[in-house]
Short mmCIF file of C-alpha atoms in Angstrom, two decimals:
data_model
loop_
_atom_site.label_atom_id
_atom_site.label_comp_id
_atom_site.label_asym_id
_atom_site.label_seq_id
_atom_site.Cartn_x
_atom_site.Cartn_y
_atom_site.Cartn_z
CA MET A 989 29.08 86.07 53.12
CA SER A 990 31.73 83.37 52.74
CA GLY A 991 30.11 81.02 55.28
CA ASN A 992 30.06 77.45 53.98
CA LYS A 993 26.88 76.60 55.95
CA ASN A 994 24.47 79.51 55.57
CA GLY A 995 26.44 82.17 53.73
CA VAL A 996 26.15 83.37 50.14
CA GLN A 997 28.78 80.79 49.18
CA SER A 998 26.59 77.89 50.36
CA LYS A 999 23.41 79.35 48.81
CA VAL A 1000 25.07 79.71 45.41
CA ARG A 1001 26.53 76.21 45.60
CA SER A 1002 23.15 74.75 46.47
CA LYS A 1003 21.95 75.99 43.07
CA ASN A 1004 25.19 75.30 41.19
CA PRO A 1005 27.57 72.77 42.84
CA GLU A 1006 30.32 73.55 40.30
CA ALA A 1007 30.56 77.19 41.41
CA ILE A 1008 34.02 77.96 42.82
CA TYR A 1009 34.33 80.24 45.84
CA ILE A 1010 37.48 82.36 45.72
CA HIS A 1011 38.20 84.87 48.45
CA CYS A 1012 39.63 88.09 46.95
CA MET A 1013 43.35 87.33 46.71
CA ALA A 1014 44.27 90.99 47.18
CA HIS A 1015 42.49 90.93 50.56
CA LYS A 1016 44.22 87.69 51.48
CA LEU A 1017 47.59 89.26 50.78
CA ASN A 1018 46.70 92.35 52.80
CA LEU A 1019 45.71 90.14 55.75
CA VAL A 1020 49.12 88.44 55.53
CA VAL A 1021 50.83 91.84 55.86
CA VAL A 1022 48.53 93.05 58.64
CA ASP A 1023 48.95 89.84 60.66
CA THR A 1024 52.74 89.94 60.32
CA CYS A 1025 52.95 93.59 61.34
CA LYS A 1026 50.57 93.24 64.28
CA ASN A 1027 51.66 89.89 65.74
CA ILE A 1028 55.36 90.81 65.98
CA LYS A 1029 55.73 93.32 68.81
CA ASP A 1030 58.74 95.26 67.49
CA ALA A 1031 57.23 95.44 63.99
CA ARG A 1032 54.04 96.83 65.51
CA ASN A 1033 56.04 99.39 67.49
CA MET A 1034 57.93 100.38 64.35
CA PHE A 1035 54.72 101.15 62.45
CA ASN A 1036 53.34 102.98 65.50
CA GLY A 1037 56.45 105.16 65.29
CA ILE A 1038 55.82 105.80 61.59
CA GLU A 1039 52.22 106.73 62.38
CA ALA A 1040 53.51 109.23 64.98
CA VAL A 1041 55.80 110.76 62.35
CA PHE A 1042 52.84 111.08 59.95
CA VAL A 1043 50.68 112.80 62.58
CA HIS A 1044 53.50 115.17 63.55
CA PHE A 1045 54.24 116.24 59.97
CA SER A 1046 50.57 116.49 58.97
CA ASN A 1047 50.78 120.02 60.38
CA PRO A 1048 51.05 122.32 57.30
CA SER A 1049 53.97 124.37 58.68
CA LYS A 1050 55.97 121.25 59.58
CA ASN A 1051 55.18 119.65 56.22
CA ALA A 1052 56.38 122.78 54.44
CA LYS A 1053 59.60 122.66 56.47
CA LEU A 1054 60.08 119.00 55.47
CA ILE A 1055 59.70 119.89 51.78
CA GLU A 1056 62.17 122.74 52.19
CA VAL A 1057 64.79 120.46 53.77
CA GLN A 1058 64.21 117.85 51.04
CA GLU A 1059 64.95 120.48 48.39
CA ASN A 1060 68.07 121.68 50.23
CA LEU A 1061 69.43 118.13 50.52
CA LYS A 1062 68.35 117.38 46.91
CA ILE A 1063 66.17 114.47 48.01
CA LYS A 1064 63.20 113.39 45.91
CA LYS A 1065 60.00 114.78 47.40
CA SER A 1066 57.84 112.12 49.05
CA THR A 1067 55.15 112.21 51.71
CA LEU A 1068 54.00 109.77 54.37
CA MET A 1069 50.61 108.05 54.33
CA ARG A 1070 48.45 107.16 57.28
CA VAL A 1071 48.99 103.52 58.30
CA CYS A 1072 45.70 101.83 57.45
CA ASP A 1073 44.76 98.14 57.52
CA THR A 1074 42.69 98.46 54.33
CA ARG A 1075 45.12 100.52 52.27
CA TRP A 1076 47.30 97.78 50.84
CA ILE A 1077 50.33 99.72 49.69
CA CYS A 1078 50.63 102.19 52.58
CA ARG A 1079 53.07 100.15 54.71
CA PHE A 1080 55.52 99.61 51.84
CA LYS A 1081 55.35 103.28 50.79
CA ASN A 1082 55.84 104.47 54.37
CA CYS A 1083 58.92 102.30 54.91
CA GLU A 1084 60.38 103.62 51.66
CA SER A 1085 59.61 107.25 52.59
CA ILE A 1086 61.14 106.95 56.07
CA ILE A 1087 64.38 105.43 54.66
CA ASN A 1088 64.66 108.12 51.97
CA ASN A 1089 63.77 111.03 54.26
CA PHE A 1090 65.31 109.82 57.52
CA GLU A 1091 68.03 112.48 57.51
CA CYS A 1092 65.49 115.27 56.83
CA ILE A 1093 63.11 114.11 59.55
CA ILE A 1094 65.89 113.83 62.17
CA GLN A 1095 67.21 117.29 61.27
CA ILE A 1096 63.80 118.95 61.59
CA LEU A 1097 63.02 117.22 64.90
CA GLN A 1098 66.38 118.26 66.34
CA GLU A 1099 65.82 121.88 65.26
CA GLU A 1100 62.37 121.85 66.93
CA ILE A 1101 63.86 120.55 70.16
CA VAL A 1102 66.68 123.12 70.14
CA SER A 1103 64.41 126.09 69.37
CA ASP A 1104 61.80 124.93 71.96
CA SER A 1105 59.31 127.36 70.45
CA ASP A 1106 56.51 124.89 69.84
CA LYS A 1107 54.11 123.44 72.40
CA ASN A 1108 54.56 120.04 70.68
CA VAL A 1109 58.28 119.88 71.49
CA THR A 1110 57.68 116.93 73.84
CA GLN A 1111 56.11 115.06 70.92
CA ALA A 1112 59.23 115.78 68.83
CA ILE A 1113 61.47 114.46 71.66
CA GLY A 1114 59.48 111.22 71.84
CA ILE A 1115 59.49 110.66 68.05
CA LEU A 1116 63.22 111.37 67.85
CA ALA A 1117 63.91 108.82 70.60
CA ILE A 1118 61.88 106.18 68.70
CA LEU A 1119 63.56 106.85 65.34
CA GLN A 1120 67.08 106.66 66.83
CA LYS A 1121 66.52 103.23 68.38
CA GLY A 1122 68.54 100.45 66.78
CA SER A 1123 65.52 98.09 66.75
CA PHE A 1124 63.47 100.66 64.80
CA VAL A 1125 66.07 100.90 62.03
CA ILE A 1126 66.59 97.11 61.88
CA TYR A 1127 62.87 96.32 61.58
CA LEU A 1128 62.46 99.20 59.13
CA PHE A 1129 64.95 97.61 56.72
CA ILE A 1130 63.74 94.04 57.28
CA LEU A 1131 60.09 94.94 56.66
CA TYR A 1132 61.02 97.11 53.68
CA GLU A 1133 62.81 94.13 52.06
CA THR A 1134 59.86 91.88 52.92
CA LEU A 1135 57.19 94.27 51.62
CA LEU A 1136 59.28 94.82 48.47
CA LEU A 1137 58.53 91.23 47.40
CA ILE A 1138 54.92 91.35 48.57
CA ASN A 1139 54.34 94.58 46.64
CA ILE A 1140 55.09 92.74 43.36
CA LEU A 1141 52.25 90.32 44.06
CA SER A 1142 49.99 93.18 45.18
CA ASN A 1143 50.52 94.95 41.84
CA GLN A 1144 49.80 91.69 39.98
CA LEU A 1145 46.54 91.15 41.88
CA GLN A 1146 45.23 94.65 41.13
CA GLN A 1147 45.69 94.44 37.37
CA LYS A 1148 42.49 94.27 35.31
CA THR A 1149 44.07 91.67 33.02
CA ALA A 1150 45.11 89.36 35.89
CA THR A 1151 43.88 85.78 35.66
CA LEU A 1152 43.72 83.14 38.35
CA GLY A 1153 46.34 81.12 36.48
CA ASN A 1154 49.17 83.68 36.29
CA THR A 1155 48.31 84.92 39.81
CA GLY A 1156 48.78 81.42 41.25
CA VAL A 1157 52.21 81.21 39.62
CA THR A 1158 53.17 84.59 41.12
CA VAL A 1159 51.97 83.53 44.60
CA ASN A 1160 54.11 80.37 44.45
CA GLY A 1161 57.02 82.47 43.19
CA VAL A 1162 56.77 84.89 46.14
CA ILE A 1163 56.59 82.05 48.69
CA GLU A 1164 59.64 80.36 47.14
CA SER A 1165 61.51 83.68 47.12
CA PHE A 1166 60.92 84.08 50.87
CA LYS A 1167 62.08 80.53 51.54
CA LYS A 1168 65.32 81.12 49.60
CA LYS A 1169 65.89 84.42 51.45
CA ARG A 1170 65.63 82.69 54.83
CA ASN A 1171 69.33 82.13 55.50
CA ALA A 1172 72.22 83.88 57.20
CA ALA A 1173 73.92 84.79 53.90
CA GLU A 1174 70.93 86.82 52.71
CA PHE A 1175 70.65 88.57 56.05
CA SER A 1176 74.37 89.44 55.95
CA LYS A 1177 73.77 91.45 52.75
CA LEU A 1178 70.88 93.26 54.40
CA TRP A 1179 72.84 93.73 57.63
CA GLN A 1180 75.60 95.55 55.74
CA ASN A 1181 73.04 98.07 54.47
CA ILE A 1182 71.66 98.47 57.98
CA VAL A 1183 75.15 99.07 59.42
CA ASN A 1184 75.99 101.66 56.75
CA PHE A 1185 72.68 103.45 57.40
CA ALA A 1186 73.18 103.34 61.19
CA ASN A 1187 76.76 104.66 60.97
CA LYS A 1188 75.65 107.50 58.68
CA ASN A 1189 72.93 108.55 61.13
CA LYS A 1190 74.92 107.75 64.34
CA ILE A 1191 72.58 105.03 65.60
CA SER A 1192 73.74 102.24 67.92
CA LEU A 1193 73.01 98.61 66.96
CA GLU A 1194 74.07 96.95 70.20
CA THR A 1195 72.66 93.56 71.17
CA PRO A 1196 69.97 93.73 73.91
CA SER A 1197 71.03 92.30 77.25
CA LEU A 1198 68.24 89.72 77.12
CA CYS A 1199 70.25 87.77 74.58
CA LYS A 1200 73.19 87.26 76.97
CA GLU A 1201 71.26 85.74 79.81
CA SER A 1202 67.77 84.35 80.13
CA LYS A 1203 66.26 83.86 83.58
CA ARG A 1204 63.35 81.93 82.16
CA LYS A 1205 63.65 78.92 79.90
CA ARG A 1206 62.06 79.64 76.54
CA THR A 1207 60.11 77.12 74.49
CA GLN A 1208 59.56 76.80 70.77
CA PRO A 1209 56.55 78.92 69.60
CA ASN A 1210 53.55 76.91 68.34
CA SER A 1211 53.38 79.10 65.22
CA LEU A 1212 56.77 77.75 64.10
CA LYS A 1213 56.05 74.06 64.53
CA SER A 1214 55.80 73.57 60.78
CA PHE A 1215 59.44 74.69 60.36
CA ASN A 1216 62.67 72.93 61.33
CA LEU A 1217 64.16 75.77 63.34
CA THR A 1218 65.68 74.00 66.31
CA THR A 1219 69.14 75.44 65.59
CA THR A 1220 68.09 78.97 64.67
CA THR A 1221 65.31 80.20 66.95
CA SER A 1222 66.02 82.26 70.03
CA ALA A 1223 64.36 79.57 72.12
CA ALA A 1224 66.75 76.86 70.93
CA SER A 1225 69.84 79.04 71.18
CA LEU A 1226 69.08 79.90 74.81
CA ILE A 1227 68.15 76.34 75.74
CA ASN A 1228 71.24 74.80 74.15
CA ASP A 1229 73.79 77.26 75.44
CA THR A 1230 72.69 80.02 77.80
CA ASP A 1231 76.26 81.28 78.19
CA THR A 1232 76.72 82.02 74.49
CA ILE A 1233 76.93 85.74 73.69
CA LEU A 1234 75.64 86.41 70.18
CA SER A 1235 76.96 89.17 67.96
CA PRO A 1236 74.46 91.90 66.95
CA GLU A 1237 74.16 90.40 63.46
CA GLU A 1238 73.46 86.88 64.79
CA TYR A 1239 71.02 88.16 67.39
CA TRP A 1240 68.91 90.23 64.99
CA CYS A 1241 69.05 87.51 62.34
CA ILE A 1242 67.47 85.07 64.81
CA HIS A 1243 65.14 87.41 66.71
CA ALA A 1244 63.97 89.71 63.89
CA TYR A 1245 64.78 88.52 60.36
CA TYR A 1246 63.77 84.87 60.72
CA GLN A 1247 60.76 85.86 62.78
CA VAL A 1248 59.37 88.18 60.06
CA ILE A 1249 60.18 85.81 57.17
CA ASP A 1250 58.63 82.79 58.96
CA SER A 1251 55.51 84.76 59.82
CA VAL A 1252 55.00 85.78 56.18
CA ILE A 1253 55.60 82.25 54.85
CA ILE A 1254 53.23 80.62 57.36
CA ASN A 1255 50.49 83.21 56.76
CA MET A 1256 50.82 82.99 52.98
CA GLU A 1257 50.70 79.19 52.96
CA ASP A 1258 47.70 79.30 55.31
CA ARG A 1259 45.68 81.91 53.41
CA PHE A 1260 46.68 80.84 49.90
CA SER A 1261 45.71 77.23 50.49
CA GLU A 1262 47.15 74.35 48.51
CA GLN A 1263 43.74 73.61 46.99
CA SER A 1264 43.21 77.14 45.60
CA LEU A 1265 46.78 77.26 44.28
CA LYS A 1266 46.31 73.83 42.70
CA LEU A 1267 43.28 75.17 40.85
CA ALA A 1268 45.21 78.29 39.82
CA THR A 1269 48.14 76.20 38.54
CA SER A 1270 45.74 73.98 36.60
CA ILE A 1271 44.15 77.04 34.95
CA ASP A 1272 47.57 78.42 34.08
CA ASN A 1273 48.46 75.14 32.34
CA LEU A 1274 45.15 75.24 30.47
CA LEU A 1275 46.07 78.69 29.16
CA LYS A 1276 49.40 77.20 28.09
CA LEU A 1277 47.41 74.45 26.28
CA ASN A 1278 48.95 71.71 28.42
CA TYR A 1279 46.21 69.06 28.71
CA GLU A 1280 47.94 66.69 31.16
CA LYS A 1281 48.63 69.40 33.77
CA SER A 1282 45.19 71.04 33.42
CA LYS A 1283 43.17 67.90 34.25
CA TYR A 1284 42.27 69.19 37.75
CA PHE A 1285 40.36 72.13 36.22
CA VAL A 1286 38.81 69.94 33.48
CA ASP A 1287 37.63 67.39 36.07
CA HIS A 1288 35.94 70.06 38.18
CA TYR A 1289 33.73 71.24 35.30
CA GLU A 1290 33.28 67.90 33.59
CA ARG A 1291 29.60 67.49 34.59
CA LEU A 1292 28.78 71.10 33.69
CA THR A 1293 30.49 71.21 30.28
CA CYS A 1294 29.74 67.59 29.26
CA VAL A 1295 33.05 67.64 27.40
CA ASN A 1296 34.54 64.76 25.51
CA ARG A 1297 38.05 64.49 26.95
CA LYS A 1298 39.57 63.00 23.80
CA ILE A 1299 38.17 65.79 21.64
CA LEU A 1300 39.35 68.46 24.12
CA GLU A 1301 42.86 66.97 24.18
CA ALA A 1302 42.92 66.89 20.38
CA GLU A 1303 41.77 70.53 20.15
CA MET A 1304 44.43 71.68 22.62
CA THR A 1305 47.15 69.77 20.76
CA VAL A 1306 46.20 71.20 17.36
CA ALA A 1307 45.82 74.75 18.71
CA LYS A 1308 49.20 74.61 20.50
CA ASN A 1309 51.04 73.27 17.43
CA SER A 1310 49.36 75.92 15.27
CA PHE A 1311 50.64 78.71 17.51
CA LEU A 1312 54.16 77.26 17.72
CA GLN A 1313 54.49 77.19 13.93
CA ASN A 1314 54.58 80.98 13.75
CA LYS A 1315 56.65 81.74 16.89
CA GLU A 1316 58.36 80.02 19.78
CA THR A 1317 55.94 81.19 22.49
CA PHE A 1318 52.37 82.48 22.56
CA GLU A 1319 50.43 84.76 24.88
CA LEU A 1320 46.86 84.76 26.20
CA ALA A 1321 45.94 87.47 23.68
CA ASP A 1322 47.02 85.16 20.83
CA ILE A 1323 44.74 82.39 22.13
CA ILE A 1324 41.74 84.72 22.54
CA ASN A 1325 42.12 86.14 19.03
CA THR A 1326 42.71 82.78 17.33
CA VAL A 1327 40.62 80.10 19.11
CA ASN A 1328 37.33 80.08 17.22
CA GLN A 1329 34.18 78.66 18.81
CA SER A 1330 33.14 76.77 15.70
CA VAL A 1331 36.59 75.16 15.22
CA TYR A 1332 37.51 74.54 18.87
CA PRO A 1333 34.13 74.35 20.71
CA ASN A 1334 35.34 72.41 23.77
CA LEU A 1335 38.53 74.43 24.21
CA TYR A 1336 36.61 77.66 23.69
CA LYS A 1337 34.17 76.75 26.49
CA HIS A 1338 36.98 75.95 28.94
CA LEU A 1339 38.89 79.11 28.08
CA GLN A 1340 35.75 81.13 28.83
CA LEU A 1341 35.52 79.54 32.26
CA ALA A 1342 39.26 79.97 33.00
CA ILE A 1343 39.38 83.65 32.04
CA THR A 1344 36.18 84.71 33.81
CA ILE A 1345 36.97 83.20 37.24
CA PRO A 1346 37.74 86.32 39.34
CA VAL A 1347 41.08 86.89 41.03
CA SER A 1348 40.14 89.77 43.29
CA SER A 1349 37.43 92.35 43.92
CA SER A 1350 39.79 95.33 43.55
CA THR A 1351 38.02 96.69 40.46
CA CYS A 1352 34.60 96.40 42.14
CA GLU A 1353 35.83 98.24 45.23
CA ARG A 1354 37.28 101.02 43.10
CA SER A 1355 33.75 101.45 41.74
CA PHE A 1356 32.41 102.02 45.27
CA SER A 1357 35.19 104.51 45.94
CA THR A 1358 34.00 106.52 42.92
CA MET A 1359 30.98 107.80 44.86
CA ARG A 1360 33.12 109.96 47.13
CA ARG A 1361 34.93 111.54 44.16
CA VAL A 1362 31.81 112.16 42.07
CA LYS A 1363 29.27 113.27 44.67
CA THR A 1364 30.93 116.42 45.99
CA TRP A 1365 29.12 119.09 47.99
CA LEU A 1366 28.52 120.99 44.72
CA ARG A 1367 26.60 118.01 43.32
CA THR A 1368 24.50 117.03 46.34
CA THR A 1369 21.23 118.05 44.65
CA MET A 1370 21.62 116.00 41.45
CA ALA A 1371 19.17 113.19 40.69
CA GLU A 1372 20.01 109.51 40.75
CA ASP A 1373 20.12 109.12 36.94
CA ARG A 1374 22.70 111.90 36.54
CA PHE A 1375 24.78 110.49 39.41
CA SER A 1376 24.74 106.98 37.87
CA SER A 1377 25.85 108.37 34.51
CA LEU A 1378 28.71 110.38 36.03
CA ALA A 1379 29.79 107.37 38.11
CA MET A 1380 29.84 105.17 35.01
CA LEU A 1381 32.00 107.70 33.15
CA ASN A 1382 34.42 107.80 36.07
CA ILE A 1383 34.54 104.02 36.58
CA GLU A 1384 35.16 103.37 32.86
CA ARG A 1385 37.47 106.37 32.49
CA ASP A 1386 40.00 104.36 30.50
CA LEU A 1387 37.33 104.36 27.76
CA SER A 1388 35.74 107.77 28.42
CA ASN A 1389 39.14 109.51 28.27
CA LYS A 1390 39.42 108.44 24.63
CA ILE A 1391 36.18 110.20 23.67
CA ASP A 1392 36.66 113.30 21.49
CA THR A 1393 34.49 115.99 23.12
CA GLU A 1394 34.53 118.10 19.95
CA VAL A 1395 32.64 115.38 18.09
CA ILE A 1396 29.95 115.25 20.81
CA VAL A 1397 29.58 119.07 20.93
CA ASN A 1398 29.27 119.26 17.13
CA LYS A 1399 26.66 116.49 17.11
CA PHE A 1400 24.70 118.35 19.80
CA ALA A 1401 24.94 121.58 17.80
CA GLU A 1402 23.67 119.97 14.58
CA GLN A 1403 20.19 119.40 16.06
CA ASP A 1404 17.35 121.75 15.02
CA ARG A 1405 17.50 124.78 17.30
CA ARG A 1406 16.27 128.34 17.37
CA ILE A 1407 19.84 129.56 17.90
CA VAL A 1408 22.56 128.26 15.62
CA LEU A 1409 25.35 126.97 17.91
CA LYS A 1410 27.80 126.18 15.12
#
C-alpha cells in the first residue's frame, strides 16, 4: 500500500500532490525493537529463553505453583506474555517479569528437577541452564534498560490525543537519550546492578575466552560505519592489541551494551527519517505559534491553502501574545478553544491540518480487534446491523460507559404498551 510507484500512496498523490504519506509511527518503533532483538544473536537467544519459560509455565499446575511461590516470597504477582512481533509491549513486560520473578522461577525449576516426577523434567533442566548463563542475565538487563526508554515513546504513540508535532519531539528526545547513554560511565551503573543480581542468584559473569585471543582478524561491521567506534568495538580492540585481556565489565560493555545501543540508534534514525521528523518539528512549532520555525509546514501547504504569509504571521503573533497575557505558557487545548475561524481564518486552517495529520493507526487497529471480543460463539447468529451497533459501542466505549442505562430503560418503558413496564 505504501508503494511510491503504484501503491495507494502514489494513487492518492496523483489526485492530491499535497497529501503527506506517514507510515504508522507505532509500527516503525515496533520494527526498531524487532530488528534489534533479531539481528543480535545473544539478544535473540535471550528472548528464545523467555519464550521457553512462557511455554513451560503456561501449564495450569506450574502456573499455580508460580503464583504460590510469589505469594510466599511476597513478590507482586505478574505473568509472562508470549513473545510476539506484533504485540508492541510484550518484550518490555517480559523482561520486567523475568527480573522480578527470577528467584521464583529458579526455585520451581530446581524443585521439578529434584523431584523428577514430571515427564517434562528435561525441559526444566534446559530452561534452568539458559537462565543461569551470565550472557542471559547481562542481555536481560541491557535490553530492559533499552526497552524502558522505548516504552515511553510507545505509550506516547498510542495516545488518542497524540499529534505529529509532540510525537516528533519525543522521538528526537529518545534518540538523544540513547546517544547520551552510550558511554562507559552509564554502563558502569548498569553493570553494578547486574553484578548484584548475579551474586544474589549465584550466576557467573566470567569473560568468554574469545575475548582473550582471536584466531581470525575481525573487521568493522558495515552497520556501524556511521559511528566513530574505532576505539570501542570488539573488532578494533582485537586488531589493535590481540594480547589485551579485557575485564568482564569492559568486554560486555563493548560486545553487548554498545552493540544494542548502536543498533537501536541506527534503526531509529533510519526509520524515523530526517524529513518526517523535520515535518513533525515544524508542526510542533506551529502549535507553539512560532512562525519562523513552522515555515516548512506552511510552505508544503501553500498552494492548497492559498494563504497570505504576512496575514498568517500577524495572526500567530496576536494569538500568541493574547495567550501569554493570561499565563506564562499555553497548551493545545487553549489554542483549540480560543482560536476562532472568523478572527484567525488562516491560522485556523493550518491548525486543522496540523491536528488531523495522523501519527499512527493504533486506534484503527483496536477497532479491528473489537470483532473478536464482540462476536463470541453465543453471538454467531446475529445479523450484520446488530453486530455493527455492538462493535460501535465497544469501539467508542469511553463515551458509551458514560451513558446512564436507567434513563434509556425509562425512556423505553414510557412508550405506549399493553403491559405497563414502569
